[in-house]
Tab-separated table of C-alpha atoms and ligand atoms in Angstrom:
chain	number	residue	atom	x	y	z
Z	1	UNK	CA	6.188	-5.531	25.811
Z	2	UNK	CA	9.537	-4.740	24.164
Z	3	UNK	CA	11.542	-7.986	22.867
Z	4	UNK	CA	14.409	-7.751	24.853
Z	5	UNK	CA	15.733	-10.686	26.314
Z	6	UNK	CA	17.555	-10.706	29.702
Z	7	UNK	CA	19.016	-13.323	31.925
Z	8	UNK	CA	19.597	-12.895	35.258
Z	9	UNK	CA	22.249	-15.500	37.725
Z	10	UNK	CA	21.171	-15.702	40.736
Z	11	UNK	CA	17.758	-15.790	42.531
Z	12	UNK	CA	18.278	-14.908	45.977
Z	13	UNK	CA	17.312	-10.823	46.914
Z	14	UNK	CA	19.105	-8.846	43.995
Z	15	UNK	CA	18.260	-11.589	41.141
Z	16	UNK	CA	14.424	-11.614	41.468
Z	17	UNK	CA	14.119	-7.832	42.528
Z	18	UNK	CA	15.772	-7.091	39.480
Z	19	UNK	CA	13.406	-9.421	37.562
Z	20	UNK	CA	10.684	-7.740	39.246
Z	21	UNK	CA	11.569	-3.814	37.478
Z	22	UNK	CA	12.720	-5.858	34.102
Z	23	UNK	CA	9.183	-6.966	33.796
Z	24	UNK	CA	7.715	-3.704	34.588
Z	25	UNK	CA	9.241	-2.429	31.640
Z	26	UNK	CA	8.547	-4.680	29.090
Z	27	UNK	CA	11.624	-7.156	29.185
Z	28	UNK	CA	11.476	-10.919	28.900
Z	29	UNK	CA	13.172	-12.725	31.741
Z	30	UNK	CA	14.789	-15.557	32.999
Z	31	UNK	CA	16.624	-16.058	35.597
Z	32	UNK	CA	18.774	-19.373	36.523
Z	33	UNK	CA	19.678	-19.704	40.040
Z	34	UNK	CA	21.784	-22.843	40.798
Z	35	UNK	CA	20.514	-24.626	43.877
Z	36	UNK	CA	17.641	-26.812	43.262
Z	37	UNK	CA	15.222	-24.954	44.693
Z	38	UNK	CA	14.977	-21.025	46.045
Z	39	UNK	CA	17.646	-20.962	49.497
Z	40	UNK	CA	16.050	-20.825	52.609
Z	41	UNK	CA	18.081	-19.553	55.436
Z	42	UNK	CA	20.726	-16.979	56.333
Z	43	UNK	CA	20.180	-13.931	59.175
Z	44	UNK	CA	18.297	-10.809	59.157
Z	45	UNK	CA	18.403	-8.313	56.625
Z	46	UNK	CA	17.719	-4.730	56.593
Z	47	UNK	CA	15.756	-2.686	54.597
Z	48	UNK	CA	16.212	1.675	55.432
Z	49	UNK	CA	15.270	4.870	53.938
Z	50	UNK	CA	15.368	5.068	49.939
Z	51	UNK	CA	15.294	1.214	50.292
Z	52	UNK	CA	11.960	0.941	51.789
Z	53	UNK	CA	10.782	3.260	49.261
Z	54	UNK	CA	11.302	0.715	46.615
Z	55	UNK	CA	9.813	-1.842	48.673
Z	56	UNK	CA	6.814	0.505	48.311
Z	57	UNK	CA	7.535	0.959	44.163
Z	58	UNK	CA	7.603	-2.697	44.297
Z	59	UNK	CA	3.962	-2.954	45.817
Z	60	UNK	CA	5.288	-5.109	48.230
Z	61	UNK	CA	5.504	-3.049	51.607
Z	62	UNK	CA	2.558	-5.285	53.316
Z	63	UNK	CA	4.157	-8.134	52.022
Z	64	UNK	CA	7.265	-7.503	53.302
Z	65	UNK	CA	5.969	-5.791	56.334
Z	66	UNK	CA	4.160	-9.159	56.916
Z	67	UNK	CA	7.078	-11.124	57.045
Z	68	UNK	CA	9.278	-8.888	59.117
Z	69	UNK	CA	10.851	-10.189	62.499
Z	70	UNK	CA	8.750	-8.146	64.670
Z	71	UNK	CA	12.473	-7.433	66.595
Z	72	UNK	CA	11.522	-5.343	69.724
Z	73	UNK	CA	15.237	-4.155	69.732
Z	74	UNK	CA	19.074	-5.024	70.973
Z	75	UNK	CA	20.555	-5.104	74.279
Z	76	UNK	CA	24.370	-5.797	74.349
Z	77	UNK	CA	25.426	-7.972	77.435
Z	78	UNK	CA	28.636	-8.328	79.685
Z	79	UNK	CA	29.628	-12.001	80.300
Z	80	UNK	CA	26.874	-12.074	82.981
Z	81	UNK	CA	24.198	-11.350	80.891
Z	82	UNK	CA	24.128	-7.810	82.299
Z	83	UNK	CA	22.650	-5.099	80.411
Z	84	UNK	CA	25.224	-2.445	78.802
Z	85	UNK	CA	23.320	-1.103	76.479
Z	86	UNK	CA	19.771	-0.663	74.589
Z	87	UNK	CA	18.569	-0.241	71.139
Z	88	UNK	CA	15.240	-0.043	70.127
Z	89	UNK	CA	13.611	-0.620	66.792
Z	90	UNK	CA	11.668	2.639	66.886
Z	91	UNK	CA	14.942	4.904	67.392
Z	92	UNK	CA	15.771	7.063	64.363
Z	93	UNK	CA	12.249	6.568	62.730
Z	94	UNK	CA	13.080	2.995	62.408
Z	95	UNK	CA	16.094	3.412	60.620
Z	96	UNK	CA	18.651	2.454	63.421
Z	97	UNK	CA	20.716	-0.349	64.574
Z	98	UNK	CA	17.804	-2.343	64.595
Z	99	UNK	CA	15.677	-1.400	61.292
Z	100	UNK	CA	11.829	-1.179	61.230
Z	101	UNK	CA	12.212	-3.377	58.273
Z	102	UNK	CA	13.986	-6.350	59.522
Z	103	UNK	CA	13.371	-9.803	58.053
Z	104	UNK	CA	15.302	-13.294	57.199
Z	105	UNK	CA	16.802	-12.989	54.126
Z	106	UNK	CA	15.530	-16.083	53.299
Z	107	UNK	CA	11.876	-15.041	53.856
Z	108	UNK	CA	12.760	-11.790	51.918
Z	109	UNK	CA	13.440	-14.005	49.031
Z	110	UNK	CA	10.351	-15.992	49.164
Z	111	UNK	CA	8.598	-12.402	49.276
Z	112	UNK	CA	10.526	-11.639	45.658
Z	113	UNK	CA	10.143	-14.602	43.682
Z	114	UNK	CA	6.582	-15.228	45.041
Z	115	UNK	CA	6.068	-11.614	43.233
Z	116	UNK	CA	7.586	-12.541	40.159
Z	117	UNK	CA	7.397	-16.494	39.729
Z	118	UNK	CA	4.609	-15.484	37.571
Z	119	UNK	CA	5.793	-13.441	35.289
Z	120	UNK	CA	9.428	-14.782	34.759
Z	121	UNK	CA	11.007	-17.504	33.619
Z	122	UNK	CA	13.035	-19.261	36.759
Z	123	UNK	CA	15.261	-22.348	36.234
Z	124	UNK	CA	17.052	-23.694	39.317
Z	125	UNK	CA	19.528	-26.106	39.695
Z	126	UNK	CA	21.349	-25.142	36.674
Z	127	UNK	CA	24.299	-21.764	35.927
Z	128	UNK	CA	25.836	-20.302	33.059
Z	129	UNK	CA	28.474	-22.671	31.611
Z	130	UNK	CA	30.061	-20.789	29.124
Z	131	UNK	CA	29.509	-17.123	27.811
Z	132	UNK	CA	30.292	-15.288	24.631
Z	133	UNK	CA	29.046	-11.633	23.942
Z	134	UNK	CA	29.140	-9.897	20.694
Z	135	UNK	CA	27.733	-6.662	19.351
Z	136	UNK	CA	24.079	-7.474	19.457
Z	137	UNK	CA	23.760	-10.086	22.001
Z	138	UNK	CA	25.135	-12.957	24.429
Z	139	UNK	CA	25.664	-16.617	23.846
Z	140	UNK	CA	25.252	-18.919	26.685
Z	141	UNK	CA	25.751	-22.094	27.480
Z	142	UNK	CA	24.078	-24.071	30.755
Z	143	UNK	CA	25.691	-26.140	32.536
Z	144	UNK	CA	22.825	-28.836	31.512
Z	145	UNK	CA	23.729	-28.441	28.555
Z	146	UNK	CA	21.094	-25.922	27.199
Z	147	UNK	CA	21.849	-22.998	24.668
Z	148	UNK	CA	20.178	-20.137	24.624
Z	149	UNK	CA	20.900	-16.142	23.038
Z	150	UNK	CA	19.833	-12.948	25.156
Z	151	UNK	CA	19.991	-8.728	24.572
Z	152	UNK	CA	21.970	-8.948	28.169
Z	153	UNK	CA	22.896	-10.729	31.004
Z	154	UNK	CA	23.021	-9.312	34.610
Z	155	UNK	CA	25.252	-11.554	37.235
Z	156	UNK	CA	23.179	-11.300	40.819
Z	157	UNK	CA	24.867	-14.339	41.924
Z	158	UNK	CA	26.543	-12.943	45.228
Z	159	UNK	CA	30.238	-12.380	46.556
Z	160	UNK	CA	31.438	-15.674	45.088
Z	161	UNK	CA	30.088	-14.569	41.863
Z	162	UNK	CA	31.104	-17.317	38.825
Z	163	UNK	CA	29.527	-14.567	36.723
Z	164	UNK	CA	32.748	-11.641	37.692
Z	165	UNK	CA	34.913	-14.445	37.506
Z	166	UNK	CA	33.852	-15.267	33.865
Z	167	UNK	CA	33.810	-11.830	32.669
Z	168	UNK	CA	35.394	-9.769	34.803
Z	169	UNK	CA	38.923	-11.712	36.290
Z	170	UNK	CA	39.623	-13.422	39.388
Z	171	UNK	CA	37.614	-12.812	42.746
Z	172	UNK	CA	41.203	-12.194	44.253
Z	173	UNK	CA	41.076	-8.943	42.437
Z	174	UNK	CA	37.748	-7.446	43.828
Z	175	UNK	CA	36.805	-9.299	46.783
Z	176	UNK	CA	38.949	-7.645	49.835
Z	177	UNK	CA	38.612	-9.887	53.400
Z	178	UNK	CA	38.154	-7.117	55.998
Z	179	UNK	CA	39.453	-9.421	58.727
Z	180	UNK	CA	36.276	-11.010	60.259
Z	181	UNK	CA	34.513	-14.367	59.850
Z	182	UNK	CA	30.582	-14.498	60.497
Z	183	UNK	CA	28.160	-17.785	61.095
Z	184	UNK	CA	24.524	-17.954	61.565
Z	185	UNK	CA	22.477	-20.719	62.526
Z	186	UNK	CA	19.086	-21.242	64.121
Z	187	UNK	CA	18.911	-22.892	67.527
Z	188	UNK	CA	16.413	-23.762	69.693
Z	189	UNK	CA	15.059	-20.974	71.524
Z	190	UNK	CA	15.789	-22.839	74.962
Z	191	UNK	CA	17.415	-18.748	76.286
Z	192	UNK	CA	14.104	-17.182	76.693
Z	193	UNK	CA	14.620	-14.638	74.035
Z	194	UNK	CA	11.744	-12.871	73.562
Z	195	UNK	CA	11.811	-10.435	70.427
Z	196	UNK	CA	14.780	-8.585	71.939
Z	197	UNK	CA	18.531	-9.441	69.845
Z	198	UNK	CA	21.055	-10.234	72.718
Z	199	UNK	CA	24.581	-9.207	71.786
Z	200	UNK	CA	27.945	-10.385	73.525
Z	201	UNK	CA	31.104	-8.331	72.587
Z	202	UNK	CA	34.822	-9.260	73.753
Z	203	UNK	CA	38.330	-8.480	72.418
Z	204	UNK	CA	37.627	-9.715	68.462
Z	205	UNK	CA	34.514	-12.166	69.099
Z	206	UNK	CA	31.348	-11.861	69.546
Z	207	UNK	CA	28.025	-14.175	70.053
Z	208	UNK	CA	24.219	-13.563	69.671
Z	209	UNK	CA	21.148	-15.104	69.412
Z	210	UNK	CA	18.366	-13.154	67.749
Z	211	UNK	CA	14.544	-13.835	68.009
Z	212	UNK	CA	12.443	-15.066	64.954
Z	213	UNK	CA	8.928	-14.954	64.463
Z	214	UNK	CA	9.157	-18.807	65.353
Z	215	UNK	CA	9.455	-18.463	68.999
Z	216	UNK	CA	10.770	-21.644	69.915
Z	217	UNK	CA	13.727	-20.874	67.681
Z	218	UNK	CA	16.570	-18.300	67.713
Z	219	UNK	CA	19.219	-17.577	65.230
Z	220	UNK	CA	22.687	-17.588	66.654
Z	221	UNK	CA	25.515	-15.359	65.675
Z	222	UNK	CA	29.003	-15.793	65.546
Z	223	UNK	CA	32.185	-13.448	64.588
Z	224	UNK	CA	35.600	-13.647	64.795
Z	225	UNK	CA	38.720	-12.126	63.807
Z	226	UNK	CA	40.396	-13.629	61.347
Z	227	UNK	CA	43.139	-12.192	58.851
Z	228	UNK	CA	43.565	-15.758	57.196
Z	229	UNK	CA	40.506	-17.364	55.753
Z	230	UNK	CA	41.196	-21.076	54.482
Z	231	UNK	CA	38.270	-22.496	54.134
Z	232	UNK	CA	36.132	-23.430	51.350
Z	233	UNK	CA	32.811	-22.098	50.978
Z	234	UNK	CA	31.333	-25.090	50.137
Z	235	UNK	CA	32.110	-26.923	52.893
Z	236	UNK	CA	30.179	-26.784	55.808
Z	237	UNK	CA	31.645	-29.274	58.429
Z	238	UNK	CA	35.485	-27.784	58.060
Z	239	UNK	CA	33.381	-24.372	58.191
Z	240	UNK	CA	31.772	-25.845	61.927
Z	241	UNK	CA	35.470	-27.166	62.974
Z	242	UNK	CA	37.089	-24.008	62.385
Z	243	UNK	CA	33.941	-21.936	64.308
Z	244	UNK	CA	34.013	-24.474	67.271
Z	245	UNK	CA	37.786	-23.918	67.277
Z	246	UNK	CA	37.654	-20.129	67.127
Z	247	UNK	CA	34.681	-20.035	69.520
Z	248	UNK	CA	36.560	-22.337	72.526
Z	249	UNK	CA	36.658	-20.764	75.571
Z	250	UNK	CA	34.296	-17.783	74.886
Z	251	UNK	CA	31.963	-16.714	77.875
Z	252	UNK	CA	28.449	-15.687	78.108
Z	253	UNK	CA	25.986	-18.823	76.649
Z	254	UNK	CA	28.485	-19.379	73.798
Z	255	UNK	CA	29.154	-22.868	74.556
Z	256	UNK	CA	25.386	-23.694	74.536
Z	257	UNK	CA	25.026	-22.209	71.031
Z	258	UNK	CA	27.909	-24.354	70.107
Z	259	UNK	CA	26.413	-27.314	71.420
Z	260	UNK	CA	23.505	-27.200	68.692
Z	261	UNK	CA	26.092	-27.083	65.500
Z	262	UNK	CA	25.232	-30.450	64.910
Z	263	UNK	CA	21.625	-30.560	64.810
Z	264	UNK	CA	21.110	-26.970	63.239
Z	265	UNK	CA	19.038	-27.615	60.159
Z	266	UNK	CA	21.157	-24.437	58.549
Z	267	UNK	CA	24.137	-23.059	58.479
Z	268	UNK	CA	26.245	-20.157	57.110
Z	269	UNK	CA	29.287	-18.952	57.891
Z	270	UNK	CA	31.595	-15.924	55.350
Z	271	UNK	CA	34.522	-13.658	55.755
Z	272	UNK	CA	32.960	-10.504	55.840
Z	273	UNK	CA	34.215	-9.040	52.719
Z	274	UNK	CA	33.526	-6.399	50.458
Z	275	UNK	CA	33.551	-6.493	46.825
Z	276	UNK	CA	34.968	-3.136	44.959
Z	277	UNK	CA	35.184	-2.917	41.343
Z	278	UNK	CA	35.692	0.288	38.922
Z	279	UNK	CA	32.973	-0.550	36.892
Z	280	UNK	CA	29.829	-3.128	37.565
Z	281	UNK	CA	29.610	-3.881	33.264
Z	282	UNK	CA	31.412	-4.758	30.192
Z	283	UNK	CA	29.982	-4.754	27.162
Z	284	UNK	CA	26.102	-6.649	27.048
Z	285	UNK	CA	27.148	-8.150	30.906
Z	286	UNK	CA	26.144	-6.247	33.951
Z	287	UNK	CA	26.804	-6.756	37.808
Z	288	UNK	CA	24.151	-6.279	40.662
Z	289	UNK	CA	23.810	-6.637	44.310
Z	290	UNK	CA	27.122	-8.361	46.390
Z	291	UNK	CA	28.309	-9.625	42.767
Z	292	UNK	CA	29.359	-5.947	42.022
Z	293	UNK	CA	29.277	-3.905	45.515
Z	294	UNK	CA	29.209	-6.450	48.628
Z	295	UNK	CA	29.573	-4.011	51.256
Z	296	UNK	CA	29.263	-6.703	53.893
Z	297	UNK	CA	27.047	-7.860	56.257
Z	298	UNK	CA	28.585	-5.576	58.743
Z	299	UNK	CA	27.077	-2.203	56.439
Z	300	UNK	CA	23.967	-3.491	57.122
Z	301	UNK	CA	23.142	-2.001	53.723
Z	302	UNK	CA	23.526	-5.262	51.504
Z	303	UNK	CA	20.102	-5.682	50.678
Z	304	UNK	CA	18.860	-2.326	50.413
Z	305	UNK	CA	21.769	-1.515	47.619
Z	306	UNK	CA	20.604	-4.524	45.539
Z	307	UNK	CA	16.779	-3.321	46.066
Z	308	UNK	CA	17.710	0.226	44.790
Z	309	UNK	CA	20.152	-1.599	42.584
Z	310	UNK	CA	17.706	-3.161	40.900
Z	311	UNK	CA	15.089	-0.562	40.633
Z	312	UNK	CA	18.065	1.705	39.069
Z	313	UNK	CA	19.463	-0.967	36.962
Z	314	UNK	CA	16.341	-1.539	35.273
Z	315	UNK	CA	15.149	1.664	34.777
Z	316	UNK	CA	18.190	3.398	33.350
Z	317	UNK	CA	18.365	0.477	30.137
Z	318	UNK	CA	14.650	0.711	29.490
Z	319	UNK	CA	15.475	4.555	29.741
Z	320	UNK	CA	18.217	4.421	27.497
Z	321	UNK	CA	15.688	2.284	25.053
Z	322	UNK	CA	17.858	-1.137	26.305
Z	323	UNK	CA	21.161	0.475	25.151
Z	324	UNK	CA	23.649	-1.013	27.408
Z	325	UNK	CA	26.186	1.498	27.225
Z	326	UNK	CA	24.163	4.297	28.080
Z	327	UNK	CA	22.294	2.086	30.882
Z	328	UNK	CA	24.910	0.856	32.441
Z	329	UNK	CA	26.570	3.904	32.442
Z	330	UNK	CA	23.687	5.707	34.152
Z	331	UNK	CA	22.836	3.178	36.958
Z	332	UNK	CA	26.880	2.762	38.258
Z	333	UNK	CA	26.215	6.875	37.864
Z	334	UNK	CA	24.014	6.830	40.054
Z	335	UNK	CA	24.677	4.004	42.448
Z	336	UNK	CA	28.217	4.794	43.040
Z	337	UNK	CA	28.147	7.284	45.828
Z	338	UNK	CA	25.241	5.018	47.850
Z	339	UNK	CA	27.718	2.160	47.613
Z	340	UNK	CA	30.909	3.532	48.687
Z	341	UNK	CA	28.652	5.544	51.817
Z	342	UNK	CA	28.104	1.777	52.507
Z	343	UNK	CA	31.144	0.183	51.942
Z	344	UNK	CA	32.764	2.475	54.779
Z	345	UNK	CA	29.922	2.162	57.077
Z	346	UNK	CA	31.314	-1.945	56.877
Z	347	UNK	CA	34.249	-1.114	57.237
Z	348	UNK	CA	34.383	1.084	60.624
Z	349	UNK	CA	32.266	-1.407	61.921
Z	350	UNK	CA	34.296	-4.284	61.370
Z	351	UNK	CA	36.874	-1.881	62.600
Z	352	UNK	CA	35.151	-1.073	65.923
Z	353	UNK	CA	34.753	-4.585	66.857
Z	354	UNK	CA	38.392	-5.851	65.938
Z	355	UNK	CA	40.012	-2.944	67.108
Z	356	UNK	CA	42.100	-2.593	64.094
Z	357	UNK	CA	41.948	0.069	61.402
Z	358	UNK	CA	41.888	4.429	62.034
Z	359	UNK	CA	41.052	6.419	65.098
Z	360	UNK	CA	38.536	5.169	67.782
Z	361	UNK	CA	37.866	8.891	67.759
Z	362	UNK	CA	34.946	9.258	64.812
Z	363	UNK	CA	34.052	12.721	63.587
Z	364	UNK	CA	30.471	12.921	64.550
Z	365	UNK	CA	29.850	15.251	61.733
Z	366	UNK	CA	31.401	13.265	58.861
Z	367	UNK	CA	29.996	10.042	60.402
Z	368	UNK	CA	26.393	11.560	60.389
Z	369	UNK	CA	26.649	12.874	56.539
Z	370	UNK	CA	28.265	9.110	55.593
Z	371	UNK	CA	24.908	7.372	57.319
Z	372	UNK	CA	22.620	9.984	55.501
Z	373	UNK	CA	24.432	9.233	52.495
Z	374	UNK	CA	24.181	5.190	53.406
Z	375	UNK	CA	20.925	5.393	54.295
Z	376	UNK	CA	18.884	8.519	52.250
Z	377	UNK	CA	20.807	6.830	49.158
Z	378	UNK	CA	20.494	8.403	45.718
Z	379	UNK	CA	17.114	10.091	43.774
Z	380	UNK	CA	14.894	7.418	42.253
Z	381	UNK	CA	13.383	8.673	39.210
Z	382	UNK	CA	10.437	8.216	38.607
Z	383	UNK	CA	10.851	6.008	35.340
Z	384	UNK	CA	7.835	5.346	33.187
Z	385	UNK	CA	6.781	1.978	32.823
Z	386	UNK	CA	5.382	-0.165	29.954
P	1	LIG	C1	22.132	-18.511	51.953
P	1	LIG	C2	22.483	-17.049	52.167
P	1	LIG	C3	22.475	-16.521	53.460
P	1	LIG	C4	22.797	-15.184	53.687
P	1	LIG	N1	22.753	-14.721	54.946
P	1	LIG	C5	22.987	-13.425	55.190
P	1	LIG	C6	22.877	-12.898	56.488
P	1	LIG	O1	22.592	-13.618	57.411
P	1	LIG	N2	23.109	-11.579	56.716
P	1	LIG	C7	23.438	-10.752	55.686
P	1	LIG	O2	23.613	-9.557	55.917
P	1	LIG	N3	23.559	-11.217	54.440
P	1	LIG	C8	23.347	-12.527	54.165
P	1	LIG	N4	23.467	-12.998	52.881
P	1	LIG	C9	23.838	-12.035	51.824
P	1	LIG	C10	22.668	-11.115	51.476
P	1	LIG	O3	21.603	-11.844	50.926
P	1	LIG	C11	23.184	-10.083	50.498
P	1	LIG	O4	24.175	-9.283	51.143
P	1	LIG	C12	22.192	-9.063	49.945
P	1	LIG	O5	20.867	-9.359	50.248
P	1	LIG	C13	22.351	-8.953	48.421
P	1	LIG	O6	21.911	-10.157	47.857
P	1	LIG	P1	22.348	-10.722	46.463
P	1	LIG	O7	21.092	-11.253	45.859
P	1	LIG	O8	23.168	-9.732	45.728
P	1	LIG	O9	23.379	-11.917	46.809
P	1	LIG	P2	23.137	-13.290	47.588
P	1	LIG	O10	22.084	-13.137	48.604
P	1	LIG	O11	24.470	-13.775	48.028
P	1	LIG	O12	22.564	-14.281	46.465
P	1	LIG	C14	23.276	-14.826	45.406
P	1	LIG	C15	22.435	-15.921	44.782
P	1	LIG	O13	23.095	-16.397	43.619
P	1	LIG	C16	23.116	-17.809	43.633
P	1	LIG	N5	24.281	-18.238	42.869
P	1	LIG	C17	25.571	-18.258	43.262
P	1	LIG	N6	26.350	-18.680	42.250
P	1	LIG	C18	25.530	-18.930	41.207
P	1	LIG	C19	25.757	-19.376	39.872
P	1	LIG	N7	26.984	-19.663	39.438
P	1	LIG	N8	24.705	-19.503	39.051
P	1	LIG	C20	23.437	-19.207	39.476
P	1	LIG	N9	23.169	-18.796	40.744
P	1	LIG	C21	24.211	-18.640	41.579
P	1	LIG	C22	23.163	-18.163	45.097
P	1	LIG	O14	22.739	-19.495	45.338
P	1	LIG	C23	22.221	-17.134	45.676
P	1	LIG	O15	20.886	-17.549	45.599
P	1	LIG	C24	23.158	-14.331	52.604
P	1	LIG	C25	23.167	-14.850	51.305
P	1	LIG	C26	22.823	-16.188	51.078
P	1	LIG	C27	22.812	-16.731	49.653
């Protein structure tokens, strides 16, 4: 065990993976996550190529395998409910549209602090107050009031990270809207999915329901375009009026979906944004996961850069003997290329489905080397561990 301290914000997917490879090599940690209790809820994430091979690192594959959707595939609809299209969750050795490793992020999160609860220090319902780094360490203050000194601290505490804010400036300067709002909510399964996704697509909206391993419940899914984006992210019923308003008139079972807004024991609704920064650390303070690289939920690479994140992260400061300029230096090194492969895998997406943006044309070639890049990710040394 080496003595360094490290606190983590945020206990969600990147927070407690990160936790996980910080404890591996010898580091203390905490980690403060401010709900009360871990977050339930929230769609399906992905986990492909050099991601899952973490997932195996971790030792968590049947875990996580266990807890997977079990998604059959994707079929996108007309306004009938006709077929256009399939996708199935075996096509490109389970690294396609539909991923092989497919599970609620919630459930994904369970499957990471269950792994580490043990081992690190968690404290929820409280954040970082105040912070104050100097050359051997950071001072921080709680917002209940507790004071505490650590070797680092590592903000995994999402898009809206208070963490960038703090140390890094305003969200307006790294958090760019790429013109698309996004809800999810479970429903009752009353459509007869059964482990297929369903997918309805028109002019700038969209609307889906996607099986669960609960099979009398579905998740619905919502986008729109939107350039402006008003609304608070904290508050859920003018986040419900503005999705009913957007939705109105939309075909296909849309209106049904709606009708359960008010009963839905979860809810989340984003602009799908991306978060670019020059550099993910100053000083003692480091950035993981959406805090430092969102690439949206429309990359469908969010979680597998903050696994592989994390594993890097970790590895390159106990590497570096817990020097944080050398650590930091290696992991945004190494990460950088992974996350900008990402970043523009969101962004012709979003692209595709609000028309706006470059060339419908794609350059097969270029588009195939940015998806190996997005999905075969960087080298993952093999680190030694304490
Ligand atoms: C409730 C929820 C639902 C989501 N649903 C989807 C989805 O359906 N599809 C999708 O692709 N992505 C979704 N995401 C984002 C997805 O989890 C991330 O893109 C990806 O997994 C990287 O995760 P992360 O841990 O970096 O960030 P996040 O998953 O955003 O987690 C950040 C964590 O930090 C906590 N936090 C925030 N501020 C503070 C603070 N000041 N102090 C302490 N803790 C703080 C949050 O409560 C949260 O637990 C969701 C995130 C959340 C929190």
């Amino acid at each position: 065990m080496s003595d360094v301290t490290v606190l983590v914000s945020g206990a969600s997917i990147a927070g407690p993976a990160l936790a996980h490879w910080l404890h591996r090599h010898g580091a203390e940690v905490t980690v403060v996550e401010q709900t009360p209790g871990l977050r339930p809820g929230g769609q399906a994430v992905d986990a492909r190529g050099v991601a899952k091979e973490v997932i195996g690192r971790m030792g968590l594959d049947t875990a996580v395998r266990a807890a997977c959707t079990d998604t059959a595939g994707a079929y996108t609809v007309d306004v009938n409910g006709n077929v256009l299209e399939t996708f199935r969750a075996d096509d490109h050795a389970g690294d396609g549209y539909i991923a092989e490793i497919e599970i609620l992020r919630g459930d994904l999160s369970r499957v990471l602090y269950d792994d580490t609860r043990d081992s690190v220090e968690y404290v929820f319902g409280d954040r970082i107050a105040v912070l104050t780094q100097d050359a051997d360490g950071v001072d921080v203050t709680f917002a209940g009031g507790a004071r505490r000194r650590f070797d680092l601290v590592i903000g995994a505490d999402g898009l809206h990270s208070a963490l960038r804010s703090m140390v890094f400036g305003p969200r307006e300067r790294f958090v760019r809207h790429l013109g698309l709002v996004l809800a999810y909510y479970s429903v009752p399964n009353e459509f007869g999915l059964d482990r297929w996704l369903i997918d309805y697509q028109e002019r700038g909206r969209s609307a889906g329901l996607r099986p669960i391993r609960d099979a009398t419940r579905a998740i619905a899914m919502l986008s729109f375009a939107a350039s402006d984006f008003a609304v608070d992210h904290r508050d859920v019923d003018a986040q419900k009026r503005l999705l009913r308003e957007r939705m109105a008139g939309f075909g296909w079972l849309t209106q049904r979906i709606l009708a359960h807004l008010d009963d839905t024991p979860d809810f989340y609704l984003d602009q799908v944004a991306q978060v670019v920064m020059d550099r993910w650390s100053t000083g003692r303070v480091g950035l993981l996961g959406d805090a430092a690289f969102s690439a949206s939920p429309m990359s469908g690479g969010g979680t597998g850069l903050a696994l592989v994140g994390a594993y890097l992260l970790a590895g390159e400061l106990a590497a570096s003997g817990w020097d944080p300029q050398a650590g930091f230096a290696g992991y945004e090194e190494r990460m950088r290329s992974y996350v900008e492969a990402n970043q523009e895998i969101g962004r012709l997406h979003v692209h595709s489905l609000t028309g706006s943006g470059p060339s419908p044309e794609p350059d097969m070639e270029a588009l195939t080397a940015l998806i190996e890049c997005a999905v075969g990710g960087p080298d993952l040394p093999p680190y030694d561990l304490d």
